[in-house]
Amino acid sequence: MSAEGAKVQSRRLEVIANNLANVNTVGFKPDVAAFQSRFAEAIQRGQALDGDRSMNDVGGGVSVFDTTTDFAAGRLQKTGNQLDLAIVGDGFFQVQDAQGEQFLTRAGNFTIDSQNRVVTQNGMFLLDSGGSEIALTPGLPYSISATGDINQAGNTVQLGLQRPGSLGDLVKVGDNLFRPLAEVQPVEAGMREVRSGFLEMSGTNSTRQMMDMIETTRAFEANVRVLQSQDSMSSNLIGRVLLS
Amino acid sequence: MSVQTLYTAATGMEALETKLDVIANNMANINTTGFKKDRANFEDLFYRQIRVPGSENSDGSITPTGIEVGLGVRVASTQSDHDQGAFETTENALDFAIEGSGFFQVAHPSGQTVYTRAGNFGINANNELVLGSANTGYRIEPSISIPEEATEVVVSADGNVQYRTSDSPDLSSVGTIQIATFINPDGLLKMGDNLFAETAASGTATPGNPGDPGYGSLRQGFLEASNVEPVTELIDLINTQRGFELNSQVVQAGDEIMQVVANIRR
């Protein structure tokens, strides 16, 4: 039981370590490790009712934990670079890799590739609301409106801002990308807001993470201490049985 | 188990060290003519999917969340910021600044054309206009020779180079300073000596005359200062240092846990 507790705490520390490692990652969303207390085994097997206040009601420790991603908006930082885009409120940028697989991202640090296309730092193509790649004409000035319209020389393309039905449908795949597990829908016209020249910084709150980390290490130590006292109890018991 | 914690925190420290290197270089070039500052872009590494969200649990229901443990961070790119730097007036007739986009083209000894925003030119022994930086002296392309008898050099905003002699008050033209633009200037390779080289990412150079649509215009008697903003860099520096400290704390926490594990059996 305590061993399980210690293991879960150490997994939680790994999650905190990743959050803190990404304290400077644009568009990063921190994970929260959530614990689940386990029912007593008797209850789980259906041999007793839960909440009957008997010996069987003693919980079974802690078990599997979930990692949920905290999608709260990060702080916006001004960069002055026109192709740095930040989404205010809901939605994600839709990007596509060379194999045609589509991902969502909140990291808006885009650049232009040698074929004039707007790409992520890894060379993935940013998609417009029609799902096609966005290309700019070299040398001509362009502007990006607050609703995500890119205007260049009379041509307008609209950024594809998408969101999944539920934020739980997103799997983190690294490289600042999320893989949607279900269909994504465009963000409604009135809800679209994009800031050009700004970046959404990491959502990691370092103070909170530090506190979680202290708590985690202490909880780990406490679990191990219980483990040790259980060990000494059983060794006493064995000793006594052997003596008698 | 906690070993992962150590490695994850280590990726954070490594990435932040790179960022610190970038900041140090920006700060060092705070007075470099035509210098374009860099920025380190971070991205998260891949995730260990212990349980994918939306998988079916033993009861047959779909779990709303999964267990994903991230493995840290890396530097995705260092991106140059080609924002215009401030103009410094020098009143030197052979100092030029480009207002807007474009780069001066100079001939590299390798035969390749290289690019710069540093417009501090001079005249070499063959009367050619050359880059005035310390160990280069590369000729401007296409080359421009200014006759020895010239007493005054006048360069217009569209790059036309004219000179006057003491004999005649009329201006005679000796050529045009062309500039080159790139689709993606962020993709240029920094060579040092204030020079940039073309890469597959930058696209090929499209030379043109200053003042053409999409090209900047020339300002004689000015230099473009470095676009490093000390305040921003200092804030970045503080942030980086704090981030580094946070990650080192994580290493300590991971170490502490391993120590506790090592002492389980007394």
Coordinates of C-alpha atoms in Angstrom, one line a residue:
Chain A
M1 CA 0.0 0.0 0.0
S2 CA 2.7 2.5 1.0
A3 CA 5.0 1.3 -1.8
E4 CA 2.2 2.2 -4.2
G5 CA 2.1 5.6 -2.6
A6 CA 5.8 6.1 -3.0
K7 CA 5.7 5.1 -6.6
V8 CA 2.8 7.4 -7.5
Q9 CA 4.6 10.3 -5.8
S10 CA 7.7 9.7 -7.8
R11 CA 5.7 9.6 -11.0
R12 CA 4.2 12.9 -9.9
L13 CA 7.7 14.3 -9.5
E14 CA 8.5 13.4 -13.1
V15 CA 5.4 15.4 -14.2
I16 CA 6.6 18.4 -12.1
A17 CA 10.1 18.1 -13.5
N18 CA 8.6 18.3 -17.1
N19 CA 6.5 21.3 -16.2
L20 CA 9.5 23.1 -14.8
A21 CA 11.8 22.1 -17.7
N22 CA 9.2 23.8 -19.9
V23 CA 9.0 27.0 -18.0
N24 CA 10.2 28.9 -21.1
T25 CA 8.4 26.9 -23.8
V26 CA 6.1 29.0 -25.9
G27 CA 2.5 27.8 -25.7
F28 CA 3.3 25.0 -23.2
K29 CA 0.5 23.7 -21.1
P30 CA 1.5 22.1 -17.8
D31 CA 0.2 18.7 -16.6
V32 CA -1.4 18.1 -13.3
A33 CA -1.0 14.7 -11.7
A34 CA -4.3 13.7 -10.1
F35 CA -4.4 10.8 -7.6
Q36 CA -7.2 8.4 -7.1
S37 CA -7.7 6.7 -3.8
R38 CA -8.3 3.0 -4.1
F39 CA -11.2 1.2 -2.5
A40 CA -10.4 -1.6 -0.1
E41 CA -10.0 -4.8 -1.9
A42 CA -13.0 -6.4 -0.2
I43 CA -15.2 -3.6 -1.5
Q44 CA -13.7 -3.8 -4.9
R45 CA -14.4 -7.5 -5.1
G46 CA -18.0 -6.8 -4.0
Q47 CA -17.7 -8.7 -0.8
A48 CA -18.6 -5.7 1.3
L49 CA -20.4 -2.5 1.0
D50 CA -18.4 0.7 0.9
G51 CA -19.0 3.0 3.8
D52 CA -20.1 0.3 6.2
R53 CA -17.5 1.5 8.7
S54 CA -16.1 -1.9 9.3
M55 CA -12.6 -3.1 9.0
N56 CA -13.3 -3.7 5.3
D57 CA -13.8 0.0 4.8
V58 CA -10.1 0.9 5.2
G59 CA -9.0 2.2 1.9
G60 CA -6.5 0.5 -0.3
G61 CA -4.1 3.3 -0.6
V62 CA -3.6 5.3 -3.7
S63 CA -3.6 3.9 -7.2
V64 CA -3.4 5.0 -10.8
F65 CA -3.2 8.7 -11.3
D66 CA -4.3 10.7 -14.2
T67 CA -2.4 13.5 -15.8
T68 CA -4.7 16.2 -16.9
T69 CA -3.4 19.1 -18.9
D70 CA -4.1 22.5 -17.5
F71 CA -5.2 24.5 -20.5
A72 CA -5.4 27.9 -18.7
A73 CA -4.2 30.7 -20.9
G74 CA -0.5 31.6 -20.4
R75 CA 0.9 35.1 -20.1
L76 CA 1.2 37.0 -23.4
Q77 CA 4.6 38.4 -24.1
K78 CA 5.2 41.2 -26.7
T79 CA 7.9 40.3 -29.3
G80 CA 7.2 42.7 -32.1
N81 CA 7.7 40.0 -34.6
Q82 CA 4.7 40.1 -37.0
L83 CA 4.6 36.3 -37.4
D84 CA 4.5 35.7 -33.7
L85 CA 0.9 35.0 -33.0
A86 CA -1.0 34.5 -29.8
I87 CA -4.5 33.2 -29.4
V88 CA -6.6 35.0 -26.8
G89 CA -9.2 32.7 -25.4
D90 CA -10.2 29.5 -27.0
G91 CA -8.8 27.5 -29.9
F92 CA -5.6 26.2 -31.4
F93 CA -3.6 26.8 -34.5
Q94 CA -3.9 23.9 -36.9
V95 CA -0.7 22.7 -38.4
Q96 CA 0.1 19.8 -40.8
D97 CA 3.3 17.8 -41.2
A98 CA 4.8 16.7 -44.5
Q99 CA 2.9 13.4 -44.3
G100 CA -0.4 15.3 -44.1
E101 CA -1.1 14.5 -40.4
Q102 CA -2.7 17.4 -38.6
F103 CA -2.0 18.7 -35.1
L104 CA -3.1 21.5 -32.9
T105 CA -0.7 23.9 -31.2
R106 CA -0.8 27.0 -29.1
A107 CA 2.8 27.9 -29.9
G108 CA 2.5 30.8 -32.3
N109 CA 6.2 31.4 -33.1
F110 CA 5.8 30.9 -36.9
T111 CA 8.3 31.7 -39.6
I112 CA 8.4 31.5 -43.4
D113 CA 10.1 28.7 -45.3
S114 CA 11.9 29.0 -48.6
Q115 CA 8.7 28.4 -50.5
N116 CA 6.9 31.3 -48.8
R117 CA 4.8 29.1 -46.6
V118 CA 4.1 30.0 -43.0
V119 CA 5.6 27.2 -40.9
T120 CA 6.4 26.3 -37.3
Q121 CA 10.0 26.2 -36.1
N122 CA 9.9 22.5 -37.1
G123 CA 8.8 23.2 -40.6
M124 CA 5.1 22.2 -40.2
F125 CA 2.7 24.1 -42.3
L126 CA 0.2 26.4 -40.7
L127 CA -3.3 25.8 -42.1
D128 CA -6.0 28.4 -43.0
S129 CA -9.7 28.0 -42.2
G130 CA -10.1 25.9 -45.4
G131 CA -7.4 23.5 -44.3
S132 CA -4.8 24.5 -46.9
E133 CA -1.3 25.8 -46.4
I134 CA -0.8 29.6 -46.1
A135 CA 1.8 31.2 -48.4
L136 CA 2.8 34.8 -48.4
T137 CA 4.2 36.8 -51.3
P138 CA 7.7 37.7 -50.6
G139 CA 8.6 41.4 -50.2
L140 CA 5.0 42.6 -49.9
P141 CA 3.8 44.0 -46.6
Y142 CA 1.0 42.0 -44.9
S143 CA -1.1 42.5 -41.8
I144 CA -2.8 40.1 -39.4
S145 CA -6.1 41.3 -37.9
A146 CA -7.4 40.6 -34.5
T147 CA -9.8 38.0 -35.9
G148 CA -7.0 36.1 -37.6
D149 CA -7.3 37.4 -41.1
I150 CA -4.0 37.7 -43.0
N151 CA -4.3 40.5 -45.5
Q152 CA -1.7 40.9 -48.2
A153 CA -2.1 43.0 -51.3
G154 CA -5.9 42.7 -51.3
N155 CA -5.8 38.9 -50.7
T156 CA -7.2 37.7 -47.4
V157 CA -6.8 34.3 -45.9
Q158 CA -8.2 33.3 -42.6
L159 CA -6.1 31.4 -40.0
G160 CA -7.6 28.1 -39.1
L161 CA -8.4 28.3 -35.5
Q162 CA -9.7 24.9 -34.4
R163 CA -10.7 23.3 -31.1
P164 CA -11.7 19.8 -30.1
G165 CA -15.1 19.0 -28.7
S166 CA -13.4 18.4 -25.4
L167 CA -9.9 19.3 -24.2
G168 CA -9.6 15.8 -22.9
D169 CA -9.4 14.6 -26.5
L170 CA -5.9 16.0 -27.0
V171 CA -2.8 13.9 -26.6
K172 CA 0.5 15.6 -26.1
V173 CA 3.0 14.5 -28.6
G174 CA 5.9 16.8 -27.9
D175 CA 7.3 19.6 -30.2
N176 CA 4.6 21.8 -28.7
L177 CA 1.9 19.8 -30.5
F178 CA -1.3 18.1 -29.5
R179 CA -2.8 15.3 -31.5
P180 CA -6.6 15.5 -31.6
L181 CA -8.3 12.2 -31.0
A182 CA -11.7 13.3 -32.2
E183 CA -12.9 15.7 -34.9
V184 CA -12.0 19.3 -34.4
Q185 CA -14.4 22.2 -35.1
P186 CA -13.5 25.7 -36.1
V187 CA -13.8 28.4 -33.4
E188 CA -16.9 30.5 -34.0
A189 CA -16.6 33.8 -35.7
G190 CA -17.3 36.0 -32.6
M191 CA -14.9 34.0 -30.4
R192 CA -11.8 34.3 -32.6
E193 CA -9.1 36.6 -31.3
V194 CA -5.5 36.6 -32.4
R195 CA -2.7 39.0 -31.4
S196 CA 0.1 39.5 -33.9
G197 CA 3.5 40.4 -32.4
F198 CA 2.8 38.5 -29.2
L199 CA 3.5 35.0 -28.0
E200 CA 1.7 33.0 -25.4
M201 CA 4.3 31.9 -22.8
S202 CA 4.5 28.7 -20.9
G203 CA 1.5 28.1 -18.6
T204 CA 3.8 26.7 -15.9
N205 CA 3.4 28.6 -12.7
S206 CA 6.8 28.0 -11.0
T207 CA 5.7 28.9 -7.5
R208 CA 2.9 26.4 -7.6
Q209 CA 5.2 23.8 -9.1
M210 CA 7.8 24.3 -6.4
M211 CA 5.2 23.9 -3.7
D212 CA 3.9 20.7 -5.4
M213 CA 7.5 19.5 -5.5
I214 CA 8.1 20.0 -1.8
E215 CA 4.8 18.3 -1.0
T216 CA 5.7 15.4 -3.3
T217 CA 9.1 14.8 -1.8
R218 CA 7.7 14.9 1.8
A219 CA 4.8 12.6 0.9
F220 CA 7.3 10.2 -0.6
E221 CA 9.4 10.2 2.5
A222 CA 6.3 9.7 4.6
N223 CA 5.2 6.8 2.5
V224 CA 8.6 5.2 2.8
R225 CA 8.5 5.7 6.6
V226 CA 5.2 3.9 6.8
L227 CA 6.7 1.1 4.7
Q228 CA 9.6 0.9 7.1
S229 CA 7.4 0.7 10.2
Q230 CA 5.3 -2.0 8.5
D231 CA 8.5 -3.9 7.8
S232 CA 9.7 -3.6 11.4
M233 CA 6.2 -4.7 12.7
S234 CA 6.2 -7.8 10.6
S235 CA 9.8 -8.6 11.5
N236 CA 8.8 -8.3 15.1
L237 CA 5.9 -10.6 14.5
I238 CA 8.0 -13.2 12.7
G239 CA 10.5 -13.0 15.5
R240 CA 7.8 -13.7 18.1
V241 CA 6.3 -16.5 16.2
L242 CA 9.7 -18.1 15.8
L243 CA 10.4 -17.7 19.5
S244 CA 7.2 -19.3 20.7
Chain B
M1 CA 11.8 6.0 -11.5
S2 CA 13.1 9.2 -10.1
V3 CA 16.0 8.8 -12.5
Q4 CA 13.6 10.2 -15.2
T5 CA 13.1 13.3 -13.0
L6 CA 16.8 13.9 -13.0
Y7 CA 17.0 13.6 -16.8
T8 CA 14.0 15.8 -17.4
A9 CA 15.4 18.5 -15.2
A10 CA 18.7 18.1 -17.0
T11 CA 17.1 18.8 -20.4
G12 CA 15.6 22.0 -18.8
M13 CA 19.0 23.1 -17.6
E14 CA 20.7 22.3 -20.9
A15 CA 18.1 24.2 -22.9
L16 CA 18.3 27.2 -20.6
E17 CA 22.1 27.2 -20.9
T18 CA 21.7 27.5 -24.6
K19 CA 19.3 30.3 -24.1
L20 CA 21.9 32.0 -21.8
D21 CA 24.5 31.6 -24.6
V22 CA 22.2 33.3 -27.0
I23 CA 21.5 36.2 -24.5
A24 CA 25.2 36.5 -23.9
N25 CA 25.9 36.9 -27.6
N26 CA 23.1 39.4 -28.0
M27 CA 24.4 41.5 -25.1
A28 CA 28.0 41.2 -26.4
N29 CA 26.8 42.6 -29.8
I30 CA 24.9 45.5 -28.3
N31 CA 27.1 47.9 -30.2
T32 CA 27.7 45.9 -33.3
T33 CA 26.6 47.7 -36.5
G34 CA 23.8 45.9 -38.3
F35 CA 23.6 43.1 -35.7
K36 CA 20.4 41.2 -35.6
K37 CA 19.5 39.6 -32.2
D38 CA 18.6 35.9 -31.8
R39 CA 16.0 34.3 -29.8
A40 CA 16.0 30.7 -28.6
N41 CA 12.7 28.9 -29.3
F42 CA 11.9 26.1 -26.9
E43 CA 9.6 23.0 -27.4
D44 CA 8.6 20.1 -25.3
L45 CA 10.2 16.7 -25.9
F46 CA 8.0 13.7 -26.5
Y47 CA 5.7 12.1 -24.0
R48 CA 5.6 8.7 -22.5
Q49 CA 2.0 7.6 -23.0
I50 CA 1.3 5.4 -20.1
R51 CA -2.4 5.5 -20.7
V52 CA -3.7 7.3 -23.7
P53 CA -6.7 9.6 -22.9
G54 CA -9.9 8.2 -24.3
S55 CA -8.9 4.6 -23.8
E56 CA -11.4 2.1 -22.4
N57 CA -11.0 1.1 -18.8
S58 CA -12.0 -2.2 -17.2
D59 CA -15.6 -1.1 -16.7
G60 CA -15.9 -0.5 -20.4
S61 CA -16.2 3.3 -20.0
I62 CA -14.0 5.7 -21.8
T63 CA -11.5 7.5 -19.5
P64 CA -11.6 11.3 -20.0
T65 CA -7.9 11.7 -19.2
G66 CA -4.8 9.6 -19.6
I67 CA -1.4 9.3 -18.1
E68 CA 1.2 11.2 -20.1
V69 CA 4.6 11.9 -18.6
G70 CA 6.7 14.4 -20.6
L71 CA 10.4 14.0 -20.9
G72 CA 11.5 17.6 -20.8
V73 CA 12.4 20.3 -23.2
R74 CA 14.8 21.2 -26.0
V75 CA 15.8 24.2 -28.1
A76 CA 13.8 24.0 -31.3
S77 CA 15.6 26.8 -33.1
T78 CA 17.4 30.0 -32.6
Q79 CA 15.6 32.6 -34.6
S80 CA 17.1 35.9 -35.7
D81 CA 14.9 38.9 -35.3
H82 CA 15.3 41.1 -38.4
D83 CA 13.6 44.1 -36.9
Q84 CA 15.0 47.4 -37.9
G85 CA 17.8 48.7 -35.6
A86 CA 18.0 52.3 -34.6
F87 CA 19.8 54.8 -36.9
E88 CA 23.0 56.3 -35.7
T89 CA 24.2 59.4 -37.5
T90 CA 27.9 59.3 -38.4
E91 CA 28.1 62.0 -41.1
N92 CA 30.6 59.8 -42.9
A93 CA 29.8 59.8 -46.7
L94 CA 30.5 56.1 -46.9
D95 CA 28.3 54.9 -44.1
F96 CA 24.9 53.6 -45.3
A97 CA 21.9 52.3 -43.5
I98 CA 19.0 50.4 -45.1
E99 CA 15.7 51.6 -44.0
G100 CA 13.3 48.7 -44.6
S101 CA 14.2 45.2 -45.8
G102 CA 17.3 44.1 -47.8
F103 CA 21.0 43.4 -47.4
F104 CA 24.1 44.8 -48.9
Q105 CA 25.8 42.2 -51.1
V106 CA 29.6 41.7 -50.9
A107 CA 32.0 39.3 -52.6
H108 CA 33.4 36.7 -50.4
P109 CA 36.9 35.4 -51.3
S110 CA 35.3 31.9 -51.8
G111 CA 33.4 33.4 -54.8
Q112 CA 30.1 33.3 -53.0
T113 CA 28.1 36.5 -52.5
V114 CA 27.4 37.1 -48.8
Y115 CA 25.1 39.6 -47.2
T116 CA 25.3 42.2 -44.5
R117 CA 23.3 45.0 -42.9
A118 CA 26.4 46.7 -41.6
G119 CA 26.9 49.6 -44.0
N120 CA 30.3 50.9 -42.8
F121 CA 32.1 51.0 -46.2
G122 CA 35.4 52.3 -47.2
I123 CA 37.6 52.6 -50.3
N124 CA 40.5 50.2 -50.9
A125 CA 43.7 50.7 -52.8
N126 CA 42.0 50.0 -56.1
N127 CA 39.4 52.7 -55.4
E128 CA 36.7 50.1 -54.9
L129 CA 33.9 50.4 -52.4
V130 CA 34.6 47.7 -49.7
L131 CA 33.2 46.6 -46.5
G132 CA 35.0 48.4 -43.6
S133 CA 34.9 45.5 -41.1
A134 CA 38.1 44.5 -39.4
N135 CA 39.3 41.4 -41.2
T136 CA 37.2 41.4 -44.4
G137 CA 37.5 44.4 -46.7
Y138 CA 35.2 42.5 -49.1
R139 CA 34.2 44.3 -52.3
I140 CA 30.6 45.4 -52.7
E141 CA 28.6 43.6 -55.4
P142 CA 28.2 44.7 -58.2
S143 CA 31.5 46.5 -57.7
I144 CA 31.6 50.3 -57.6
S145 CA 34.8 52.3 -58.1
I146 CA 35.1 55.8 -57.0
P147 CA 37.7 57.8 -58.9
E148 CA 40.6 59.2 -57.0
E149 CA 39.9 62.8 -57.9
A150 CA 36.4 62.6 -56.2
T151 CA 36.1 65.2 -53.5
E152 CA 32.5 64.4 -52.6
V153 CA 30.4 61.2 -52.8
V154 CA 26.7 61.5 -52.9
V155 CA 24.4 58.4 -52.6
S156 CA 20.7 58.9 -53.1
A157 CA 18.0 56.9 -51.4
D158 CA 17.6 54.7 -54.5
G159 CA 21.3 53.7 -54.3
N160 CA 22.6 55.8 -57.1
V161 CA 26.3 56.6 -56.4
Q162 CA 27.5 60.0 -57.7
Y163 CA 30.7 62.0 -57.1
R164 CA 31.9 65.5 -57.6
T165 CA 35.4 66.7 -58.3
S166 CA 37.0 70.0 -57.4
D167 CA 37.1 70.8 -61.2
S168 CA 33.4 70.6 -61.9
P169 CA 30.3 71.2 -59.8
D170 CA 28.3 68.6 -61.7
L171 CA 27.6 65.1 -60.3
S172 CA 28.7 62.1 -62.3
S173 CA 27.3 58.6 -61.6
V174 CA 29.4 55.6 -61.1
G175 CA 26.8 52.9 -60.5
T176 CA 24.1 51.8 -58.1
I177 CA 24.4 50.0 -54.8
Q178 CA 22.0 47.1 -55.1
I179 CA 20.4 45.3 -52.2
A180 CA 19.1 41.8 -51.9
T181 CA 16.0 40.5 -50.1
F182 CA 15.1 37.0 -48.9
I183 CA 11.8 35.3 -48.5
N184 CA 12.8 34.1 -45.1
P185 CA 15.7 36.2 -43.7
D186 CA 15.4 34.2 -40.4
G187 CA 16.8 31.3 -42.4
L188 CA 20.1 33.0 -43.3
L189 CA 23.3 31.6 -41.8
K190 CA 25.2 33.9 -39.5
M191 CA 28.9 33.8 -40.5
G192 CA 30.3 36.2 -38.0
D193 CA 32.0 39.4 -39.2
N194 CA 28.5 40.9 -39.5
L195 CA 27.9 38.6 -42.5
F196 CA 25.0 36.4 -43.5
A197 CA 25.1 33.6 -46.1
E198 CA 22.2 32.2 -48.1
T199 CA 20.8 28.8 -47.2
A200 CA 18.1 26.5 -48.4
A201 CA 15.9 27.8 -45.7
S202 CA 16.4 31.5 -46.5
G203 CA 15.6 31.0 -50.2
T204 CA 17.7 32.6 -53.0
A205 CA 18.5 36.3 -52.9
T206 CA 16.5 38.6 -55.1
P207 CA 18.6 41.6 -55.8
G208 CA 16.9 44.9 -56.6
N209 CA 17.4 48.6 -56.3
P210 CA 16.8 50.4 -53.1
G211 CA 13.4 52.0 -53.1
D212 CA 11.8 49.4 -55.3
P213 CA 8.6 48.0 -53.8
G214 CA 9.5 45.6 -51.0
Y215 CA 13.0 46.9 -50.8
G216 CA 14.3 49.4 -48.2
S217 CA 15.9 52.7 -49.2
L218 CA 19.4 53.9 -48.4
R219 CA 20.4 56.6 -45.9
Q220 CA 23.8 58.0 -46.5
G221 CA 25.7 59.2 -43.4
F222 CA 23.8 56.8 -41.1
L223 CA 24.6 53.4 -39.7
E224 CA 22.0 50.8 -38.5
A225 CA 22.7 50.1 -34.9
S226 CA 22.3 46.7 -33.3
N227 CA 18.6 45.8 -32.7
V228 CA 19.4 44.4 -29.2
E229 CA 17.3 45.9 -26.6
P230 CA 19.2 45.8 -23.3
V231 CA 16.1 45.9 -21.1
T232 CA 14.4 42.9 -22.8
E233 CA 17.7 41.0 -22.7
L234 CA 18.2 41.7 -19.0
I235 CA 14.6 40.5 -18.3
D236 CA 15.3 37.4 -20.3
L237 CA 18.5 36.9 -18.4
I238 CA 16.8 37.0 -15.1
N239 CA 14.1 34.7 -16.3
T240 CA 16.7 32.2 -17.6
Q241 CA 18.6 32.3 -14.4
R242 CA 15.5 31.7 -12.3
G243 CA 14.4 28.9 -14.6
F244 CA 17.8 27.3 -14.2
E245 CA 17.5 27.5 -10.5
L246 CA 14.1 25.9 -10.5
N247 CA 15.4 23.0 -12.6
S248 CA 18.3 22.5 -10.3
Q249 CA 15.9 22.3 -7.4
V250 CA 14.1 19.5 -9.3
V251 CA 17.4 17.7 -9.6
Q252 CA 17.8 18.0 -5.8
A253 CA 14.3 16.7 -5.2
G254 CA 14.9 13.7 -7.4
D255 CA 18.2 13.0 -5.6
E256 CA 16.5 13.3 -2.2
I257 CA 13.9 10.7 -3.3
M258 CA 16.6 8.3 -4.5
Q259 CA 18.4 8.7 -1.2
V260 CA 15.2 7.8 0.6
V261 CA 14.9 4.8 -1.6
A262 CA 18.4 3.7 -0.9
N263 CA 17.8 3.9 2.8
I264 CA 14.5 2.0 2.8
R265 CA 16.1 -1.1 4.3
R266 CA 17.8 -0.2 7.6

